[in-house]
Coordinates of C-alpha atoms and ligand atoms in Angstrom, one line a residue:
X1 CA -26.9 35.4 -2.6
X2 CA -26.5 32.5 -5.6
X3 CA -27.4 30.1 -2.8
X4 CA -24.9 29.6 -0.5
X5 CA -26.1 28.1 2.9
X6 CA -22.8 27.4 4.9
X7 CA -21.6 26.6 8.1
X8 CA -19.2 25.6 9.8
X9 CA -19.2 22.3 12.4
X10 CA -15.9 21.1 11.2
X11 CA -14.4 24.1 12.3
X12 CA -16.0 23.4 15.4
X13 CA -13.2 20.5 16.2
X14 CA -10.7 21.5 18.4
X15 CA -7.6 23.2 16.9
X16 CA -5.2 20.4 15.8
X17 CA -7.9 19.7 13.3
X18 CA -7.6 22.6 11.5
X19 CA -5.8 26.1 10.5
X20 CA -7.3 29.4 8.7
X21 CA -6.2 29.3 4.6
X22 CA -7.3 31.6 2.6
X23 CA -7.4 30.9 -1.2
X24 CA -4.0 33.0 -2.7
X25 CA -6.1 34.6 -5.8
X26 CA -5.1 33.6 -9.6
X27 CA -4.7 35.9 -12.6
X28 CA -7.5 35.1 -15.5
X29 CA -10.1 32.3 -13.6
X30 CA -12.2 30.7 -16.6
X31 CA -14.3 27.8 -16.6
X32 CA -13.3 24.9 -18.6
X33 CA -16.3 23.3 -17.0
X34 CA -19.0 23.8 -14.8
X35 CA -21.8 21.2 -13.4
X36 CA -24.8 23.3 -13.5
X37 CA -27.4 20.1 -12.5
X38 CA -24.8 19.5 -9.5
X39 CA -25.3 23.3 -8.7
X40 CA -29.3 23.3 -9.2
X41 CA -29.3 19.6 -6.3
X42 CA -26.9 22.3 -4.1
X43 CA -28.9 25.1 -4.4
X44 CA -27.1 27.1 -6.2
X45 CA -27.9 29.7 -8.7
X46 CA -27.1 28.7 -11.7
X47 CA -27.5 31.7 -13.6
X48 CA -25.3 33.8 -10.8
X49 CA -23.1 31.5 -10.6
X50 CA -22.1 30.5 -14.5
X51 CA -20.7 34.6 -15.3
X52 CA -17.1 35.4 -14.1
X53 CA -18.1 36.1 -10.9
X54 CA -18.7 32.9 -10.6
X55 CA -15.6 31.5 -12.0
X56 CA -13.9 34.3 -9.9
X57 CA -15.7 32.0 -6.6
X58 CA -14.4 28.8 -8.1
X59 CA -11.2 30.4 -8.5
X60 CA -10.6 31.0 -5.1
X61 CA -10.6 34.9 -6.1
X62 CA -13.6 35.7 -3.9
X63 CA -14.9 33.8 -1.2
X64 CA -19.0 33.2 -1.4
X65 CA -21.4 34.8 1.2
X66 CA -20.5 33.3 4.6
X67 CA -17.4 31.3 3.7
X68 CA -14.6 30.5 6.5
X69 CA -11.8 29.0 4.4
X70 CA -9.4 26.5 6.7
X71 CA -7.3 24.1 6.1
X72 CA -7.6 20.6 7.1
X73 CA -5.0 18.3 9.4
X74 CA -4.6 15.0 8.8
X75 CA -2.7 12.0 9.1
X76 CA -1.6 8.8 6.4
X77 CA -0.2 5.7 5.8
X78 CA 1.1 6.3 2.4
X79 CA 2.5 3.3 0.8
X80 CA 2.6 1.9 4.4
X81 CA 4.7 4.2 6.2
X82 CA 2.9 7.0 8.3
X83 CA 3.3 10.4 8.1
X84 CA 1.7 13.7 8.8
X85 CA -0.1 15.4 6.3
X86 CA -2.8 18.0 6.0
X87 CA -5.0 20.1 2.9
X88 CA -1.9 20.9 1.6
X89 CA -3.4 22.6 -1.7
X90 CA -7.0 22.6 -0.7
X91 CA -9.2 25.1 1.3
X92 CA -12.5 24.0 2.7
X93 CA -14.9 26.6 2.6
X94 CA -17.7 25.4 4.2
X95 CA -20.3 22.6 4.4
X96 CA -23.3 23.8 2.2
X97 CA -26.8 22.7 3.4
X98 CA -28.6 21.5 0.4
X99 CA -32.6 22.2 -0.3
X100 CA -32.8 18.3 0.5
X101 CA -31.3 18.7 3.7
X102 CA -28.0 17.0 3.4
X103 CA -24.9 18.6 4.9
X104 CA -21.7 18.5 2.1
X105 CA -18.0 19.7 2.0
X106 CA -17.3 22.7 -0.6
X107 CA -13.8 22.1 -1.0
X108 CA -11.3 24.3 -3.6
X109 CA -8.4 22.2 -5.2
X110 CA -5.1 23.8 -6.1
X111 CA -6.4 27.1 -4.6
X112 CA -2.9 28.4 -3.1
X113 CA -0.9 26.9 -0.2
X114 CA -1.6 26.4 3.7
X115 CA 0.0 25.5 6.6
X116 CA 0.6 22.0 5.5
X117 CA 1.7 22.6 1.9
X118 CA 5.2 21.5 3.3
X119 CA 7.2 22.0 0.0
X120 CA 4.5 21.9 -2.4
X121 CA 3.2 25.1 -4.2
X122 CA -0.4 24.6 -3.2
X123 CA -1.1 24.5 -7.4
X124 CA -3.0 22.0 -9.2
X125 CA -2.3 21.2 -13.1
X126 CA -5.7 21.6 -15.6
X127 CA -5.2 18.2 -17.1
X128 CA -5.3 16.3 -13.4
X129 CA -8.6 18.6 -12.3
X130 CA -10.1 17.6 -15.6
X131 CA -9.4 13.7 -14.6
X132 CA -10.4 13.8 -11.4
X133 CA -13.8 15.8 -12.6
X134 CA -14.3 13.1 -15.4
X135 CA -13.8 9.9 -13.2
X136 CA -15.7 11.3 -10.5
X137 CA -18.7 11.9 -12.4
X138 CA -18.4 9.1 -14.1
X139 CA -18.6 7.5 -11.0
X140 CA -21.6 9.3 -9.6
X141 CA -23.4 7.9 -13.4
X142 CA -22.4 4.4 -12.3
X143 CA -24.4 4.8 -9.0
X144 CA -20.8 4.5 -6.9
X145 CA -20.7 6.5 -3.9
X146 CA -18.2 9.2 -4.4
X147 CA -17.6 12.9 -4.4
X148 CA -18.6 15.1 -7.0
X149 CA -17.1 17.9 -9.3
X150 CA -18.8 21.5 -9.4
X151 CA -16.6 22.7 -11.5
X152 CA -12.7 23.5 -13.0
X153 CA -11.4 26.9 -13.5
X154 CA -8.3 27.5 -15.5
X155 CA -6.3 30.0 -13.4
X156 CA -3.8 31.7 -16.1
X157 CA -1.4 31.3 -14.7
X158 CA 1.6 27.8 -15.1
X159 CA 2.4 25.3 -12.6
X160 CA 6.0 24.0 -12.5
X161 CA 5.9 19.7 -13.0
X162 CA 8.1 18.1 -15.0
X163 CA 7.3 21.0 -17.8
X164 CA 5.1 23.9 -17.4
X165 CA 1.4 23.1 -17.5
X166 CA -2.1 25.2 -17.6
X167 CA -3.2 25.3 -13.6
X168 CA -6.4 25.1 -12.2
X169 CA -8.8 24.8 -9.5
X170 CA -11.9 22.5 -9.0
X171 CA -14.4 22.5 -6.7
X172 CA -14.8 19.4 -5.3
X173 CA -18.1 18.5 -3.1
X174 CA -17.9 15.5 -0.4
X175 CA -20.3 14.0 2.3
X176 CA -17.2 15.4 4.1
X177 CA -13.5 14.8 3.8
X178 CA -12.9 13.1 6.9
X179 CA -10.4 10.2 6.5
X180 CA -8.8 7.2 8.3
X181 CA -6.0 9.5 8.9
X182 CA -8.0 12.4 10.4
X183 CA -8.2 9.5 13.2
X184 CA -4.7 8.8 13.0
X185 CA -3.6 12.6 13.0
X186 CA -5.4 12.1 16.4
X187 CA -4.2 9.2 17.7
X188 CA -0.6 10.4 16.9
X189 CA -1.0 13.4 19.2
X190 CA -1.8 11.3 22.0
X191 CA -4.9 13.7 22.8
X192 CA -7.7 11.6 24.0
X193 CA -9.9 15.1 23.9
X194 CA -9.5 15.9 20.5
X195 CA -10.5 12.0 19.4
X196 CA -13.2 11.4 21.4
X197 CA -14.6 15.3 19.7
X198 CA -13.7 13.5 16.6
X199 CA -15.6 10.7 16.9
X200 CA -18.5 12.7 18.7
X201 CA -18.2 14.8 15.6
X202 CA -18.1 11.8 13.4
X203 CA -20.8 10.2 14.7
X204 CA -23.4 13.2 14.4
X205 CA -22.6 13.8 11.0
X206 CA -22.4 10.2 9.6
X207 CA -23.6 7.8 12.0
X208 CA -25.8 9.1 14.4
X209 CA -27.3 5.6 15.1
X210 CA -23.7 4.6 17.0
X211 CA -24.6 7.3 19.7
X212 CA -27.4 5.3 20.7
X213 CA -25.2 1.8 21.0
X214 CA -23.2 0.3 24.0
X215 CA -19.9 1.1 22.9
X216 CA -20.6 4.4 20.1
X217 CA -16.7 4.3 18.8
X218 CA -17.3 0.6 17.9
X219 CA -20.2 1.3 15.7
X220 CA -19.0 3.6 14.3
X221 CA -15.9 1.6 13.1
X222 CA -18.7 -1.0 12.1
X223 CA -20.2 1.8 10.3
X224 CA -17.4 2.7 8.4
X225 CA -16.1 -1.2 7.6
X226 CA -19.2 -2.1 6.6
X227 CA -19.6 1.0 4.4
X228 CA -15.6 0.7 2.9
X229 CA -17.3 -3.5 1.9
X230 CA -19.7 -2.6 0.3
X231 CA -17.7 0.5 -2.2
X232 CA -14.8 -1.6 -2.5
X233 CA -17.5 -4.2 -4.0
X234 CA -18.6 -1.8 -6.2
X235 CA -14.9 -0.7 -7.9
X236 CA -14.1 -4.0 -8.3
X237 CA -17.3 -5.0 -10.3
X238 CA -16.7 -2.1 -13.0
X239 CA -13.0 -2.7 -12.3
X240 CA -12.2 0.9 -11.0
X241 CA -8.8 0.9 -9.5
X242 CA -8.1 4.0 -7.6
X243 CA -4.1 3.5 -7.2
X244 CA -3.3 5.7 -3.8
X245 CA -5.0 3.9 -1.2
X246 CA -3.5 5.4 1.3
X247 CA -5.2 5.6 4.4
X248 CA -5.2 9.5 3.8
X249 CA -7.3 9.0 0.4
X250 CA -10.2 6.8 2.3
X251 CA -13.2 8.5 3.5
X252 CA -14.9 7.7 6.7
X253 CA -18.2 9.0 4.5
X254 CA -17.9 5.5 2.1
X255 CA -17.3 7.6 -0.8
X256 CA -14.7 7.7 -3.5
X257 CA -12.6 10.0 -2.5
X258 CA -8.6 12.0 -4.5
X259 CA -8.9 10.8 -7.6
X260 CA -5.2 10.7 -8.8
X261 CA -3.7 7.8 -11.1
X262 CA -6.7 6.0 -11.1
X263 CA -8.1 4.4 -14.3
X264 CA -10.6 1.4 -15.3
X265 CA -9.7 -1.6 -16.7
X266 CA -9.8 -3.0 -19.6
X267 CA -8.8 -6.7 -20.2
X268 CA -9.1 -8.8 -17.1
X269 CA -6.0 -8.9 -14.9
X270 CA -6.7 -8.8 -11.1
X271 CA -2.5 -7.9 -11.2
X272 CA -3.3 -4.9 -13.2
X273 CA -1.6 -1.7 -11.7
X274 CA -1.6 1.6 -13.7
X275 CA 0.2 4.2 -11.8
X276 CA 3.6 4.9 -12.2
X277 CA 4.6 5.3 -8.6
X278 CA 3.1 1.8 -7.1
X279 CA 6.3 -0.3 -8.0
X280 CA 5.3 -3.1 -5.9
X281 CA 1.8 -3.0 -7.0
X282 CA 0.7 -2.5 -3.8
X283 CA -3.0 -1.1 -5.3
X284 CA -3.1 -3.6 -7.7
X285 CA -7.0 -4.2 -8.4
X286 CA -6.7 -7.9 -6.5
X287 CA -5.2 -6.0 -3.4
X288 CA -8.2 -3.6 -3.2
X289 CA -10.1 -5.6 -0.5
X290 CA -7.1 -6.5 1.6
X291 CA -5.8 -3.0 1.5
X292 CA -9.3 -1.3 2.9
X293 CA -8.9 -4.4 5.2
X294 CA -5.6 -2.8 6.3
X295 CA -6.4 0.5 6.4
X296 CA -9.2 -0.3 8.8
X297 CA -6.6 -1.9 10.9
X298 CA -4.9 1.7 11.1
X299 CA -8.4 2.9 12.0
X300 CA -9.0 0.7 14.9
X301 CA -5.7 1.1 15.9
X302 CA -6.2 4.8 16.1
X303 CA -9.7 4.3 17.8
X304 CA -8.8 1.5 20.5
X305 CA -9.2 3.7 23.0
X306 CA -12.6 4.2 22.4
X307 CA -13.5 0.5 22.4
X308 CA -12.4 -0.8 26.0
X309 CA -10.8 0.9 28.8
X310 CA -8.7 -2.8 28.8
X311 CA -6.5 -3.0 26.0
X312 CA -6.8 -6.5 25.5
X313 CA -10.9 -5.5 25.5
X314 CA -10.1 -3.3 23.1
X315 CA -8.1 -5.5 21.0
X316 CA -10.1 -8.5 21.0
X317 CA -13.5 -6.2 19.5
X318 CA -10.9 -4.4 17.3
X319 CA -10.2 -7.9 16.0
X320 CA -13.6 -9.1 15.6
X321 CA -14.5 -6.1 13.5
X322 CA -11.9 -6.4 11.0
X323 CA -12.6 -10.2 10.7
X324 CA -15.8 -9.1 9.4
X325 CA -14.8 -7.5 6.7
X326 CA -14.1 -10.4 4.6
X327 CA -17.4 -11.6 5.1
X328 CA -19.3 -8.4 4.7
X329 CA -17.1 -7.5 1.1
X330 CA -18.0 -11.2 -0.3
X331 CA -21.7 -11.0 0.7
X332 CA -21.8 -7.1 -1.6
X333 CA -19.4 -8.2 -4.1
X334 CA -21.4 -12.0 -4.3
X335 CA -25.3 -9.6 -4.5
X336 CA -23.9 -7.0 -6.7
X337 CA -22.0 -9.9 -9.1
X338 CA -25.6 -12.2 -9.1
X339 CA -26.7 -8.6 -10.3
X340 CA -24.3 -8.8 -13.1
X341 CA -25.2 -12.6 -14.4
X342 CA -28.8 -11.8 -14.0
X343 CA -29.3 -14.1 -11.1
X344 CA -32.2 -13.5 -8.9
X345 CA -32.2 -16.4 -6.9
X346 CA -29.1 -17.3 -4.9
X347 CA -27.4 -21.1 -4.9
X348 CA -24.7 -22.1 -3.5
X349 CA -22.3 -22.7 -6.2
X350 CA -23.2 -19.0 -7.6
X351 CA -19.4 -17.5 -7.0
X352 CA -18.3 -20.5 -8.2
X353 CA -19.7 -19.9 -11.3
X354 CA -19.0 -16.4 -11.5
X355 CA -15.5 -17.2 -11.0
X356 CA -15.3 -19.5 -13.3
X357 CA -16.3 -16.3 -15.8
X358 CA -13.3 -14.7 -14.4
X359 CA -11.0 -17.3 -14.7
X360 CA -11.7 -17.7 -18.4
X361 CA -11.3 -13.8 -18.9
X362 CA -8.5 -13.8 -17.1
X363 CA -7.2 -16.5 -19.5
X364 CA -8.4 -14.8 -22.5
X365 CA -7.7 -11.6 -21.5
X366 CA -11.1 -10.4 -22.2
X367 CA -12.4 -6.5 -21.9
X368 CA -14.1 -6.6 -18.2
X369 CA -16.6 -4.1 -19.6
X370 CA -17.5 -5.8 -22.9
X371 CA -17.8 -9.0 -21.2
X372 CA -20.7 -8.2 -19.2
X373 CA -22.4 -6.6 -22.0
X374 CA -22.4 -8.8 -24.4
X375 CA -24.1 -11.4 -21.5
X376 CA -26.5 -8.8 -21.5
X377 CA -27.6 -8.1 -24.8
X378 CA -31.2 -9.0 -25.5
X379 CA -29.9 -11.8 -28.5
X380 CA -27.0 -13.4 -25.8
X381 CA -23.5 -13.1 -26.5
X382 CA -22.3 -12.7 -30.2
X383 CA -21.7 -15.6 -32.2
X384 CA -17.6 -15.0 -32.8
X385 CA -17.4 -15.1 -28.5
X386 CA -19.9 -18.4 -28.4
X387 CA -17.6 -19.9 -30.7
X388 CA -14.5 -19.8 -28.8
X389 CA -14.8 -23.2 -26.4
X390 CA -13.7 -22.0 -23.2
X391 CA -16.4 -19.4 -22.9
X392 CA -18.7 -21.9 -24.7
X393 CA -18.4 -24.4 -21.8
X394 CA -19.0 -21.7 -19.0
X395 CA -21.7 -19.8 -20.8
X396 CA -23.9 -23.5 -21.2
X397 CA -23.2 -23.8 -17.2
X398 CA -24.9 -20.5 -17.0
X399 CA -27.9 -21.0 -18.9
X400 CA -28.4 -24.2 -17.0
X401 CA -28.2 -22.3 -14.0
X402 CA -30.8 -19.4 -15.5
X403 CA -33.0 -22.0 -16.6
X404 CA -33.3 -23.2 -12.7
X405 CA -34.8 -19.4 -12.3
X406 CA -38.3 -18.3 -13.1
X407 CA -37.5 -15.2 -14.4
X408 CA -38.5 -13.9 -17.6
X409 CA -35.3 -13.5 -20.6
X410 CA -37.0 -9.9 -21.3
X411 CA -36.8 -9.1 -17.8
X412 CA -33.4 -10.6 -17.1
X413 CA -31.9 -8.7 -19.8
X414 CA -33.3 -5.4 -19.1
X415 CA -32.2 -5.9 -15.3
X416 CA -28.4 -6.7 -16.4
X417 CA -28.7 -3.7 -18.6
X418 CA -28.7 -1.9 -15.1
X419 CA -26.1 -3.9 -13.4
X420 CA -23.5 -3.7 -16.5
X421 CA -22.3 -0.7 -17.6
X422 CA -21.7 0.2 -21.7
X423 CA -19.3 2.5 -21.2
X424 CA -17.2 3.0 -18.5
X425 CA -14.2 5.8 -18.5
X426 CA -11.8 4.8 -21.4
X427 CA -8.6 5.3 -20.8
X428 CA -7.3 6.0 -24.2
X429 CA -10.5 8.4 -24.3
X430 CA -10.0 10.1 -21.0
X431 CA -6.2 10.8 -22.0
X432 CA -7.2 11.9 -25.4
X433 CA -10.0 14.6 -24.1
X434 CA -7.6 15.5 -21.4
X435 CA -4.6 16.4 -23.6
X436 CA -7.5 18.4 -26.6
X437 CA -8.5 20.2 -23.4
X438 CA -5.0 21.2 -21.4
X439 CA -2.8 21.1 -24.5
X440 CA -5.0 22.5 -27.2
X441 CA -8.1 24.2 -25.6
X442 CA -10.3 22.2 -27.5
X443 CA -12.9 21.0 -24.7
X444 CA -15.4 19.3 -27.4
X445 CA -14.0 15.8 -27.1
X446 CA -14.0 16.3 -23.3
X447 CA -17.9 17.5 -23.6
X448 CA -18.7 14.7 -25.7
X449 CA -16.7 12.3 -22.9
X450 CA -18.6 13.8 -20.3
X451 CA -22.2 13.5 -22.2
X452 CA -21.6 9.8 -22.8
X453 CA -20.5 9.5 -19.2
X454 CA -23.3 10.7 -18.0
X455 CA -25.7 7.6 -18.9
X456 CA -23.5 4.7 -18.8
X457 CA -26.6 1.9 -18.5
X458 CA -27.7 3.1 -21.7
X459 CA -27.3 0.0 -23.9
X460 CA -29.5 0.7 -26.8
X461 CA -27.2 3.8 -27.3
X462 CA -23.8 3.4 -26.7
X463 CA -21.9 5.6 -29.0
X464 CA -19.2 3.3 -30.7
X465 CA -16.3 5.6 -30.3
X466 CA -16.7 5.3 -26.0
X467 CA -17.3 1.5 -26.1
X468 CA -14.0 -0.3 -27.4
X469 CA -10.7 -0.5 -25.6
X470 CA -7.7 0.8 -27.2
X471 CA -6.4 -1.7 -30.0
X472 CA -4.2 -4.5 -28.0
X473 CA -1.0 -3.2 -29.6
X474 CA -1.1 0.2 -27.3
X475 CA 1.7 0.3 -24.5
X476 CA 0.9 -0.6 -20.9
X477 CA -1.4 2.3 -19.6
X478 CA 0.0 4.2 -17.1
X479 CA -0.9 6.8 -14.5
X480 CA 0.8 9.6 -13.0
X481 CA -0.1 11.5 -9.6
X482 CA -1.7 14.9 -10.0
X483 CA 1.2 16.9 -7.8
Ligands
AMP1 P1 -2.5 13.0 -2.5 O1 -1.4 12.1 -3.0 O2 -3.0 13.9 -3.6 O3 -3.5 12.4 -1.7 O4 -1.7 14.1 -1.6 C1 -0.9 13.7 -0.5 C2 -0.5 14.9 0.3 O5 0.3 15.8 -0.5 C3 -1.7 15.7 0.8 O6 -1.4 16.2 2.1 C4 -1.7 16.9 -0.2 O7 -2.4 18.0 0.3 C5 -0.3 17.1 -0.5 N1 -0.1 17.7 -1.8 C6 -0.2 17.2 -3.0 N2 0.1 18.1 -4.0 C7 0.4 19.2 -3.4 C8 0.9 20.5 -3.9 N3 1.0 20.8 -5.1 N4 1.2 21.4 -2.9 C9 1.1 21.2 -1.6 N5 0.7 20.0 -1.1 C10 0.4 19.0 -2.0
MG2 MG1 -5.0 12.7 -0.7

């Protein structure tokens, strides 16, 4: 009924992988918003599904036709020290098997507590749910692999934060949620087993190509680097900072994964840090690469066993892999960023050139967004930026390095319209359609969000209100964890 195809191969995984949860129900589930073209690509039933007994699913409050709700183990670096974790306020209940034959987590968010809730009550707040549903999607628009957002019940009932806030539950859909620190969780136990049926497991569902190679474990860590390049590449070229990269929050699948105090930014600053809790700003934007590079490291380290029955074998390929990291981020973030300028040749002096751009922004403390749009407007950049010198001097080395190109200025234009975004997630906007929505059940500035969102390569119509940072004289933007 409504749909639901699910099984169960994660539960599958021997037992320190998992525990049964069920989802504790909630007194008055409503939707605050529901994804019905997400439902119709999962095969869902929209019409069943968008009534109360639907929200009542979403909720937690009923489980859908052939659900098995568990809770998943897992390990993490957070902040660089390790500890263990676990689906401490989130309930798989299956992997649905969609009409085009892909095999995805359906996860419930805030549902209740589980064996690993530790202290925590297992409760999400509405406005975090909302944020995490937002950027998500937003991030599906931009073409950025990540997981999606079916939907966000309210639940009725408070959770205790600071103050008392609306809670909620969304439903959060994933190539699966299987993280650097599912490896760790394993490693850590010292049960050689239960990792090699991890990366068995792994392998079938995400790389089934490794099975076939001389060592498997190794390409699948090749796999998963090479993957983690080319998505860090992407945040950094819309300048998406996530904030908690903790080895618990990266997904073996190379999507986006637990959105918490993550934001966009607006004037250039590769220091710029928005969440309250990095001090050090350890997930500052500039430390993005490096820290996938080190969470990687924490991957191989769980996985040397699998690479060499010598540890210096093992060591030495573990080495070699991570090396080529750098290489393989520079060569998607170099691609994606000749994308950007409109470049579809490639010379030598390209990332030169492009960080010359960056330097000047930097500088300048131009919007990352705007910049790149106003290169690809079909009359060039506006008169007021030409006439400032320093971007005067970098934009003449750029049309002297587009006239060495054949390409057409139509076509150029139109092509940078697809590499450049027009609007990306403001932050002023997102906090502003959050607080109408938990605060004041008003969701129609978070619809209106979510509708401009939804085509962000749309340059001929970007509605004015979504396309300017907040005025230069608002405080610092910060970020706070959804717990
Ligand atoms: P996060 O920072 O959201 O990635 O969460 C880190 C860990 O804390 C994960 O194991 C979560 O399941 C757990 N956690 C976060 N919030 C809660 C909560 N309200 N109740 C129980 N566990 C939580
Ligand atoms: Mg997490």
């Amino acid at each position: 009924m409504s749909g639901w195809r699910l099984e169960h191969t994660y539960a599958g995984l021997p037992a320190l992988f998992h525990s049964p949860a069920a989802p504790t129900p909630v007194r008055d589930p409503q939707f605050v918003v529901f994804n019905p073209a997400l439902a119709v690509a999962l095969g869902l039933d929209v019409t069943a599904l968008d009534t109360p007994a639907g929200a009542a699913i979403f909720a937690g409050n009923a489980l859908p036709d052939g659900a098995r709700p568990l809770a998943q183990a897992y390990a993490g670096h957070q902040f660089g020290h390790f500890t263990g974790l676990g689906d401490g306020r989130a309930i798989l209940l299956g992997e649905q098997l969609t009409p085009d034959g892909a095999r995805v987590d359906v996860q419930l968010k805030g549902a209740g507590q589980t064996p690993y809730s530790r202290r925590g009550d297992g409760r999400a707040a509405l406005g975090p749910m909302l944020r995490e549903l937002v950027i998500s999607e937003a991030m599906h628009a931009l073409g950025i692999p990540t997981s999606r957002s079916l939907a966000v019940v309210s639940t009725g009932e408070p959770v205790q934060r600071e103050r008392a806030l609306p809670g909620a539950v969304l439903t959060r859909i994933a190539a699966s949620h299987l993280r650097v620190g599912t490896f760790e969780w394993a490693a850590a136990h010292r049960d050689p087993a239960a990792l090699g049926a991890l990366v068995d497991y792994t392998i079938r569902r995400h790389d089934p190509a490794a099975a076939d190679a001389p060592v498997p474990a190794l390409a699948l860590f090749d796999a998963i680097a090479e993957r983690q390049a080319a998505l860090i590449a992407r945040w950094q070229l819309v300048g998406f900072i996530h904030g908690v990269m903790n080895t618990d929050n990266m997904a073996i699948s190379g999507e986006t994964i637990d959105y918490g105090p993550c934001a966009f930014m607006d004037a250039y600053d590769p220091d710029t840090v928005f969440s309250s809790i990095d001090h050090q700003g350890r997930y500052a934007y500039a430390n993005q690469p490096p820290i996938a590079q080190w969470n990687l490291a924490r991957l191989a380290e769980a996985l040397l066993p699998m690479f060499a029955d010598d540890q210096a074998v093992a060591i030495e390929h573990a080495n070699a892999a991570l090396e080529r990291f750098t290489t393989r981020f520079r060569h998607h973030w170099l691609t994606r960023m000749r994308g950007k300028l409109g470049l579809a040749t490639e010379e030598d002096d390209d990332a030169a050139l492009a960080e010359a751009l960056l330097a000047w922004m930097h500088a300048t403390r131009a919007d990352f967004t705007n910049t790149f749009r106003a290169l690809s407007a079909p009359d060039g950049p506006p008169a007021a930026l030409l006439g400032e010198p320093g971007f005067a001097a970098w934009h003449a080395q750029w049309q002297a390095r587009l006239a060495r190109e054949a390409s057409v200025p139509g076509e150029r234009t139109a092509r940078m319209q697809r590499h450049n975004p027009a609007v990306i997630p403001r932050n002023h906007k997102v906090e502003a359609a959050l607080t109408a929505a938990a605060d004041h059940g008003d969701l129609a500035p978070l619809e209106r969000l979510l509708a401009a969102l939804a085509t962000p390569f749309d340059h001929a119509r970007v509605p004015v209100e979504f396309a300017e940072p907040a005025d230069s004289g608002a405080r610092p933007y910060r970020t706070f964890c959804g717990t």
